[in-house]
Coordinates of C-alpha atoms in Angstrom, one line a residue:
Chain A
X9 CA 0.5 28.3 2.4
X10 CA 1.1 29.5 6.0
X11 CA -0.6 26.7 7.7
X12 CA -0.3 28.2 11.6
X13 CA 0.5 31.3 12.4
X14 CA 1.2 32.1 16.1
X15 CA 2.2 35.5 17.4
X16 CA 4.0 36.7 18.9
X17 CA 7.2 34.1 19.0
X18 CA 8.1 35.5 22.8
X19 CA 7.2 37.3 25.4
X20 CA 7.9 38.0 29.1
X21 CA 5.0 39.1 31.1
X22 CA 4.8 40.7 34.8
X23 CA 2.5 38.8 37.5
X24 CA -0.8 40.1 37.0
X25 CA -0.3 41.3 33.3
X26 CA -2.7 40.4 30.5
X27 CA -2.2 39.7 27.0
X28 CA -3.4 38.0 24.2
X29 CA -1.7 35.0 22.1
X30 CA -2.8 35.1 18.5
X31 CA -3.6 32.3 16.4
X32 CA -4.8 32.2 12.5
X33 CA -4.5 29.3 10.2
X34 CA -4.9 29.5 6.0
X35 CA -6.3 25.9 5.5
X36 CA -10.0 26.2 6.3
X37 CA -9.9 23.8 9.0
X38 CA -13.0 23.4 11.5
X39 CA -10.9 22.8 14.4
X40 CA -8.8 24.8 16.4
X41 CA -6.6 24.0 20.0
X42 CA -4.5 25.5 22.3
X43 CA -1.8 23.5 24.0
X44 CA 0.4 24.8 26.3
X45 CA 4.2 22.4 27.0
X46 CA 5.8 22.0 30.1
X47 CA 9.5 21.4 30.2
X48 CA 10.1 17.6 30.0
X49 CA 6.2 17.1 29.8
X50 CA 4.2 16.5 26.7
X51 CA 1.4 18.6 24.8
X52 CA -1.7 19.5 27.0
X53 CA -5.1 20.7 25.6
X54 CA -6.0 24.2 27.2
X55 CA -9.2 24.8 25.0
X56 CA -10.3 23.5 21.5
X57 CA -12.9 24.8 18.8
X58 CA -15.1 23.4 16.6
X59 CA -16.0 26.1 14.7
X60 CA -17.1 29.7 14.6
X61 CA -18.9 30.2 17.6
X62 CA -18.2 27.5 19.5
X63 CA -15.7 27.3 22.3
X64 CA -14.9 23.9 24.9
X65 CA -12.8 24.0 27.9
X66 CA -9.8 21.2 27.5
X67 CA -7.6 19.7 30.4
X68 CA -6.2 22.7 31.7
X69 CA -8.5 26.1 30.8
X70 CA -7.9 27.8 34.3
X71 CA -6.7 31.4 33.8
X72 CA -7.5 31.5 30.2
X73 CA -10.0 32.3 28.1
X74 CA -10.6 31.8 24.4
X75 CA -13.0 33.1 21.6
X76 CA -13.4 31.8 18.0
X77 CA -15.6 34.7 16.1
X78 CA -14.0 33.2 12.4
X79 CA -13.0 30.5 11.0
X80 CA -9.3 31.5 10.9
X81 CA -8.7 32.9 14.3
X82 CA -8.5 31.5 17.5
X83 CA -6.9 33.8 20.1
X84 CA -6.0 32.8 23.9
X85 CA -6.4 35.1 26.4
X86 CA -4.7 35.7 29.6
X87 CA -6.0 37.2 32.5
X88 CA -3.4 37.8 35.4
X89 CA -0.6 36.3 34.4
X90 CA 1.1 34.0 36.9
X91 CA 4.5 32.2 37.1
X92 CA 2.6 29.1 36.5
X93 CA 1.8 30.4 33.2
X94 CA 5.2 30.2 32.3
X95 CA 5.6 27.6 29.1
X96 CA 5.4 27.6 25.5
X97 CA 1.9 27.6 23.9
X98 CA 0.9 25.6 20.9
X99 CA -1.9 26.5 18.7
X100 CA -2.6 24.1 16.3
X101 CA -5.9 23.1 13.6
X102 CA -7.3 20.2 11.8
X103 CA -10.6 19.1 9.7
X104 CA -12.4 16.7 11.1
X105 CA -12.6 12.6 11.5
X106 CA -9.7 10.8 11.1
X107 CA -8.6 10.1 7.2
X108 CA -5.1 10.8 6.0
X109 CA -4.5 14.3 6.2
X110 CA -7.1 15.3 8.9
X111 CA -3.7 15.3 11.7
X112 CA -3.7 18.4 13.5
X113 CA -0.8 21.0 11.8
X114 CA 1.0 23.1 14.6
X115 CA 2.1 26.8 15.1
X116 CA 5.8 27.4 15.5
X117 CA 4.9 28.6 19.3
X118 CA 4.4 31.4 21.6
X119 CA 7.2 31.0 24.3
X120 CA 6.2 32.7 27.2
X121 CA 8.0 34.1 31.0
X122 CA 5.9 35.2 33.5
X123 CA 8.4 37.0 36.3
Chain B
X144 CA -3.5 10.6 35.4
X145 CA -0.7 10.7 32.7
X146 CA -3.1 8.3 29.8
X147 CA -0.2 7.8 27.4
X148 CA 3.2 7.4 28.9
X149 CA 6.4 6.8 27.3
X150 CA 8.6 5.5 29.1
X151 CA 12.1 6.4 27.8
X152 CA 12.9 10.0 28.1
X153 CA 15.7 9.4 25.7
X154 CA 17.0 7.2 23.0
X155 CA 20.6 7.1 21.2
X156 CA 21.3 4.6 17.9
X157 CA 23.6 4.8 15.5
X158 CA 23.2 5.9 11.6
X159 CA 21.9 3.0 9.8
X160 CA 20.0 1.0 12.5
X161 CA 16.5 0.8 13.5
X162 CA 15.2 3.4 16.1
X163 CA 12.3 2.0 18.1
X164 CA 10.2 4.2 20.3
X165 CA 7.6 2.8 22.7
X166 CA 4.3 4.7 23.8
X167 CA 1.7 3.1 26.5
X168 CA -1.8 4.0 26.9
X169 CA -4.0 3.4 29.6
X170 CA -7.6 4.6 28.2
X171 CA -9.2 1.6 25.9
X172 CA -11.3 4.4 24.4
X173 CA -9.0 5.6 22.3
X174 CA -9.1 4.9 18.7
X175 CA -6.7 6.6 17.0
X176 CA -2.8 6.8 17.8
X177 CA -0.4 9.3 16.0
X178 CA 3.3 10.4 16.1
X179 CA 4.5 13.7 15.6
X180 CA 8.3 15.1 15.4
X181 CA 9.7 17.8 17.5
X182 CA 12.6 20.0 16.6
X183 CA 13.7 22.9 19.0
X184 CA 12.2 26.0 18.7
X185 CA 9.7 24.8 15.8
X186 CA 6.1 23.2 16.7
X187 CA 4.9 19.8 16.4
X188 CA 4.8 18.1 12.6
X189 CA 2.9 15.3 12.3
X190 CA 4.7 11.9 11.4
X191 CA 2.6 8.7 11.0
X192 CA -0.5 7.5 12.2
X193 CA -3.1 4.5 12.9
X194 CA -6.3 3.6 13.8
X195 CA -7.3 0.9 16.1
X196 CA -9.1 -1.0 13.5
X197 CA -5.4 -1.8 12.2
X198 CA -2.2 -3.4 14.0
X199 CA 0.4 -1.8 11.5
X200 CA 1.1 1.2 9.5
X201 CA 4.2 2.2 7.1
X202 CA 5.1 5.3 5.7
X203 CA 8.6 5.1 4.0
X204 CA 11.5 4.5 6.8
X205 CA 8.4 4.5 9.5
X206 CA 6.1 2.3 10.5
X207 CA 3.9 2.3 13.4
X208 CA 2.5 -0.5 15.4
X209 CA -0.5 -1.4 17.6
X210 CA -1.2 -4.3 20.1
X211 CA -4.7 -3.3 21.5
X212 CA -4.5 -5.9 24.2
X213 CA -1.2 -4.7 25.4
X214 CA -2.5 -1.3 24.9
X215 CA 0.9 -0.4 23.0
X216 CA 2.2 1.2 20.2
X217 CA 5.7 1.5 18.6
X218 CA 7.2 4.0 16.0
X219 CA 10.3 2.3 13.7
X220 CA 12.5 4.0 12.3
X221 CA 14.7 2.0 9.6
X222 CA 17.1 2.7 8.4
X223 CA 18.2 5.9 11.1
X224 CA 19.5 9.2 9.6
X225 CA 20.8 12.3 11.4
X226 CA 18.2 14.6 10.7
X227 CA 16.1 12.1 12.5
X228 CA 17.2 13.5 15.5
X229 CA 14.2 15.3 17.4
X230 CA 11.8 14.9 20.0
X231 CA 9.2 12.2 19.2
X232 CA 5.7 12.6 20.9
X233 CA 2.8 10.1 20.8
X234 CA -0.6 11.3 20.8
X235 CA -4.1 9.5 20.8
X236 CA -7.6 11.0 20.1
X237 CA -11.5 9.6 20.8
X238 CA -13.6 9.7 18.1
X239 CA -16.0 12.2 18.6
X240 CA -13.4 14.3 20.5
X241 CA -13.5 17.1 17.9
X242 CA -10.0 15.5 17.6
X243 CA -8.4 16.3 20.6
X244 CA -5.3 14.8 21.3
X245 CA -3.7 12.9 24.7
X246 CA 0.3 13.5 24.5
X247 CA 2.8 11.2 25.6
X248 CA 5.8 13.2 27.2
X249 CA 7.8 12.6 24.5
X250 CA 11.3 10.5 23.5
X251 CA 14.1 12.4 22.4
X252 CA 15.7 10.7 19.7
X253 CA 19.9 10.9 18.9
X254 CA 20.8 9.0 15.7
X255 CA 24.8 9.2 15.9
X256 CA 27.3 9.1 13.1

């Protein structure tokens, strides 16, 4: 299986560009994030899914935006990139609750300059 | 508001020995603590995990602990090996959360030979 696939694996972006970071996972999970990683900082939550349809802003949505229209996509858009928007994004899935195997499985990442 | 902290940005043992990495948290609501490994370049993978109804888990070479009232939890690692070497991040999740997670900032771990 695939598990996560993010695309693409880099990009450098001009202030004020737009683009869109693709997500898909194989594994039929309900769940879907995005987390986007400082250097030296952990993981933070930029949106999550729950399913199809259904769309909630995490701890740091502003200038994103995010649709989930299937199970296995979950893209992240960017609208006017900025040089805070420099960092390498996570996507990652999960089922739900909290037995053994329900951990959340991560993309490789989506390292990405804004200049 | 950083809710899980770790404390040590870095940790250096030798091949052989036991690695212990520490993880506060700050929000009593959370129920369920996990560890996941970090090489460069690559994403997260998830390690070990436990909920709060439980003070001790054990996978293999790792085994995670809780103490609620000290709201801390440890990852060991025994016995160390090389390809142990990575960046270890603790997470915790609220149930009902659709599973979100709360990251620590992460340890990086150097097993030496």
């Amino acid at each position: 299986n695939a598990g996560v696939t993010q695309t693409p694996k880099f990009r450098i972006l001009k202030i004020g560009q737009s683009m869109t970071l693709q997500c898909a996972q194989d594994m039929n999970h309900n769940y879907m994030y995005w987390y986007r990683q400082d250097p030296g900082m952990g993981l933070k939550l930029i949106y999550y899914s729950v399913g199809a349809g259904i769309t909630d802003k995490g701890e740091v949505p502003n200038g994103y935006n995010v649709s989930r229209s299937t199970t296995e996509d979950f893209p992240l858009r960017l609208e006017l990139a900025a040089p805070s928007q420099t960092s390498v994004y996570f996507c990652a899935s999960s089922r739900p609750g909290y037995t053994q195997g329900a951990e959340a499985f991560f993309g490789q990442g989506t390292r990405l300059t804004v200049v | 508001d950083q809710q899980v902290k770790q404390n040590s940005p870095s940790l250096s043992v030798q091949e052989g020995r036991i690695s212990i990495l520490n993880c506060d948290y700050t929000n009593s609501m959370f129920d369920y603590f996990l560890w996941y490994k970090k090489y460069p370049a690559e994403g997260p993978t998830f390690l070990i995990s436990i909920s709060s109804i439980k003070d001790k888990n054990e996978d293999g070479r790792f085994t995670v602990f809780l103490n609620k009232s000290a709201k801390h939890l440890s990852l060991h690692i025994v016995p160390s090996q090389p390809g142990d070497s990575a960046v270890y991040f603790c997470a915790a999740s609220l149930t009902g959360g659709g599973n979100k997670l709360t990251f620590g900032t992460g340890t990086q771990l150097k097993v030496e030979l």
